XYZ file of C-alpha atoms in Angstrom:
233
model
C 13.975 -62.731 56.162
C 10.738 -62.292 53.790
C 10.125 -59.301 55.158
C 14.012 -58.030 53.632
C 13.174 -59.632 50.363
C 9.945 -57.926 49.745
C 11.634 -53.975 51.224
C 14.708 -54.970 48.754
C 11.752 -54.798 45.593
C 9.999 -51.797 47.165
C 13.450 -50.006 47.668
C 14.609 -50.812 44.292
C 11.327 -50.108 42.415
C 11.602 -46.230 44.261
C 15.031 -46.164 42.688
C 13.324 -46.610 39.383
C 11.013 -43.903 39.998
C 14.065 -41.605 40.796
C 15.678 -42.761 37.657
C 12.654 -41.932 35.379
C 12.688 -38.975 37.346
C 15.951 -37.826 36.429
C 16.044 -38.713 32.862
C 12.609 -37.978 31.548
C 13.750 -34.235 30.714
C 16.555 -35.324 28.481
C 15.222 -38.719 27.335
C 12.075 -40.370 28.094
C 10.440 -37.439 26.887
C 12.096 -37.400 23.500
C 10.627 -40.471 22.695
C 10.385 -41.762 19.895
C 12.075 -39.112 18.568
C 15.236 -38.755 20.374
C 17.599 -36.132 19.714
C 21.273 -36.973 19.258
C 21.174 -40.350 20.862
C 23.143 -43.297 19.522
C 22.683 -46.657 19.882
C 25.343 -47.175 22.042
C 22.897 -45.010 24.954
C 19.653 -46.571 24.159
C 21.644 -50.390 24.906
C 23.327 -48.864 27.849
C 19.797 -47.929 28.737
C 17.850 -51.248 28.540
C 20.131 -53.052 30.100
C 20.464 -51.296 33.080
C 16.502 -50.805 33.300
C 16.313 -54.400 32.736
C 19.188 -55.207 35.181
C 16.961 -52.939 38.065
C 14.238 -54.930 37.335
C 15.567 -58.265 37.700
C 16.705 -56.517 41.118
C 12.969 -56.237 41.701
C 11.693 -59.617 40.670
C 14.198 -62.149 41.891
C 13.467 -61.009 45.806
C 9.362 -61.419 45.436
C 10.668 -65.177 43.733
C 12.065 -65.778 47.087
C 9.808 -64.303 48.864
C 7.288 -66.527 47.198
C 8.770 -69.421 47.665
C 9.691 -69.815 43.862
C 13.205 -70.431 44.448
C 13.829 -72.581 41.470
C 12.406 -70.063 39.185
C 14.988 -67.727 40.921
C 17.984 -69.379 40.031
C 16.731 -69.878 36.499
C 16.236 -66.181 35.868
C 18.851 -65.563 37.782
C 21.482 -66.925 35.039
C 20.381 -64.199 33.353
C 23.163 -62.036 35.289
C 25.886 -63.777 34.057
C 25.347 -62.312 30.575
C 23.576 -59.175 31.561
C 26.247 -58.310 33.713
C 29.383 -58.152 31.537
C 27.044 -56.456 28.642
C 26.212 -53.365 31.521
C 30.186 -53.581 32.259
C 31.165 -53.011 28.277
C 28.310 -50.753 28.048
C 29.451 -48.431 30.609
C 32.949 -48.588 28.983
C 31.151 -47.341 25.864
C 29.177 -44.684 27.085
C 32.105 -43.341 28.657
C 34.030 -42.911 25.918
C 31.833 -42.248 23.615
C 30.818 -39.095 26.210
C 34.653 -38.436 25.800
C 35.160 -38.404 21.985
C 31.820 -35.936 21.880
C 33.543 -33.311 24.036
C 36.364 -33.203 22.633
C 36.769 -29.702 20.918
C 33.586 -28.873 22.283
C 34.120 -28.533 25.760
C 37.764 -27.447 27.678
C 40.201 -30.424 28.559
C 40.075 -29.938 32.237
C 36.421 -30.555 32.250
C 36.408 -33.569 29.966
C 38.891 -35.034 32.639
C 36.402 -33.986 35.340
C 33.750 -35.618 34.456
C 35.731 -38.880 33.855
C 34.957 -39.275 37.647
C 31.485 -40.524 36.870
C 31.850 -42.774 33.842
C 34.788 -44.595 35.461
C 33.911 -44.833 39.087
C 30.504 -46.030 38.045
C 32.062 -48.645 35.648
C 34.232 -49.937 38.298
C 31.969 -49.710 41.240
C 29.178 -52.108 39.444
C 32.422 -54.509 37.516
C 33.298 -54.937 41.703
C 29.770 -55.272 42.969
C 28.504 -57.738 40.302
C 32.011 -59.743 40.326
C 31.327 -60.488 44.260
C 27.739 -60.932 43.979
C 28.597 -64.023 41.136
C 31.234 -65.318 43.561
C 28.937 -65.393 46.339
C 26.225 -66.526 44.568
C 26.264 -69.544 46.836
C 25.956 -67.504 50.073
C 22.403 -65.783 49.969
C 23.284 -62.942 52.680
C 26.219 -61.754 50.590
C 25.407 -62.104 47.350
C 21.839 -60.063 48.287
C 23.862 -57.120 49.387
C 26.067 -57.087 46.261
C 23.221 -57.003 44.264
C 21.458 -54.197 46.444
C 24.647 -52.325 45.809
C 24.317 -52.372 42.176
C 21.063 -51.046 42.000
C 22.472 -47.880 44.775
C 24.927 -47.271 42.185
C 21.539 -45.664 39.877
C 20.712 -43.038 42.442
C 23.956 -40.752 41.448
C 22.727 -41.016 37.405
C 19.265 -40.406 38.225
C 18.553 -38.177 41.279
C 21.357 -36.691 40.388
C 20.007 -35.705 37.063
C 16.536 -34.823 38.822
C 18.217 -32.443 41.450
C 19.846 -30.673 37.930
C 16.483 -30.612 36.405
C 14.104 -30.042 38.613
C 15.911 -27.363 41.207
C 18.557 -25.545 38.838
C 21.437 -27.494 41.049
C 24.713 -27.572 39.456
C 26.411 -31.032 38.549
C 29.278 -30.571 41.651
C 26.034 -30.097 43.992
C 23.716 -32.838 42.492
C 26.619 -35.561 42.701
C 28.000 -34.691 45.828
C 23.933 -34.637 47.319
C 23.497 -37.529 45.675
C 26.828 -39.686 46.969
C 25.629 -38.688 50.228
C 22.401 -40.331 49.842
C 24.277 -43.285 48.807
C 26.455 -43.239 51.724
C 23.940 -42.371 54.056
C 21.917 -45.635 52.365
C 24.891 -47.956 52.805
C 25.697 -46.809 56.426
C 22.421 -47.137 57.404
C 22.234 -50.951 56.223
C 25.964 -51.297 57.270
C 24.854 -50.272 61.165
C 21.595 -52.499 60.721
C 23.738 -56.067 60.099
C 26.775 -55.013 62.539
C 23.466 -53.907 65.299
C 21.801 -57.302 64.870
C 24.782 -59.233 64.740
C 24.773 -60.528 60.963
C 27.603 -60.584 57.986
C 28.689 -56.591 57.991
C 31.535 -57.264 55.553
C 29.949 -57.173 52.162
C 28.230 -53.816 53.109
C 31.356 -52.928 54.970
C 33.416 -53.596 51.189
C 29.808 -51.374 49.336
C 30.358 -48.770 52.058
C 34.256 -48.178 51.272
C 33.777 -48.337 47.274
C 30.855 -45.830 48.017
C 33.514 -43.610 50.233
C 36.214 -44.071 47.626
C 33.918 -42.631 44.569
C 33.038 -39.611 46.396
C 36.164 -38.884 47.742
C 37.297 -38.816 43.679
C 34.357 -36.542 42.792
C 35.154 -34.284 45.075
C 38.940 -33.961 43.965
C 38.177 -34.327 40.509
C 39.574 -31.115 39.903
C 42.793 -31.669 41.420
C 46.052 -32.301 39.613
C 46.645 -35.824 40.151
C 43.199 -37.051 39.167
C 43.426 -34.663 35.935
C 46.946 -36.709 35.478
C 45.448 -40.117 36.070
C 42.293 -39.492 33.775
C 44.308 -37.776 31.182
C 46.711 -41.464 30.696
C 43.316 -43.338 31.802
C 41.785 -41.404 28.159
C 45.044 -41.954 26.194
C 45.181 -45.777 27.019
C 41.843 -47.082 26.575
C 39.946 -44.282 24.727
């Protein structure tokens, strides 16, 4: 069980590197200078850097045998969480209101895919990792999940970057990696006989937001995220 604690802070810190990857080109490397940013992204920013790392630290606690030090950082979530929730809200419609007039209707819609499958994905994963805070197996995997969610938003970004793919390429590369990520510890807990449901419930959010990226051009999403923009944004 040590052993998963300390591969869950390895795994998480190479997710950071794949983050920094993917935004240095368009962020970190603007510093401190940054060029139309708002507020609003450099928030959204620190608290999910500081929500990965807290994904980082509170395994090596356990794996240390500071337990006590774990649950008293670990309160931390409780407010960090719903902040990265409203955040995400934020940044995606504040990336709505900036398009508008700038880029065509259809594409606004489009790109909805990411801001609100990404909002909802973490709101779900965080929600069951509180209410199984109590079970250690379950609430682990929720909060593995979470930090998957940053490999669409960063590799994805790196893949745009680095090798000139285009944003339908990148994210559906990139949702694969996830999937393949999820299936692989899915298969793992079902092969040695442990609790497959929570990554069984990660695997089928996972399924569901690439599925939507991948008809995001369709009529009925460009419907749904057309009311989903007049309500709420």
């Amino acid at each position: 069980m040590l052993k998963i604690y300390r591969n869950t802070s390895i795994f998480i810190f190479l997710v950071i590197i794949g983050v920094q990857w993917g935004f240095y080109k368009n962020y970190t490397s603007e510093f401190p200078n940054f060029i139309g940013k708002t507020n609003i992204i450099h928030i959204h920013g620190a608290l999910l850097m500081s929500w990965l790392v807290l994904l980082i630290v509170q395994p090596l606690l356990i794996k240390t045998g500071r337990t006590q030090l774990h649950r008293t950082i670990g309160k931390v979530s409780y407010v960090l969480g719903p902040l990265i929730i409203i955040f995400l809200f934020l940044i995606g419609k504040g990336s709505y209101w900036r398009a508008i007039g700038k880029v065509p209707e259809h594409d606004i819609l489009r790109d909805m895919v990411l801001d609100s499958r990404g909002l909802i994905s973490f709101a779900i994963f965080w929600a069951l990792a509180m209410l199984y805070r109590k079970d250690a197996a379950s609430h682990m995997r929720y909060m593995i999940a979470t930090g998957i969610l940053a490999i669409g938003p960063g590799v994805g970004r790196g893949l745009i970057n680095s090798f000139g793919l285009g944003i339908g390429t990148a994210l559906t590369v990139t949702d694969l990696i996830a999937l393949a990520i999820v299936g692989f510890l899915l298969g793992y807990d079902i092969y040695k006989k442990k609790n497959y449901k929570p990554f069984l419930v990660v695997f089928i959010v996972f399924l569901i937001g690439a599925f939507l990226w991948q008809v995001r051009d369709s009529d009925t999403w460009q419907s749904f995220a057309k009311s989903y923009a007049s309500m709420f944004y």
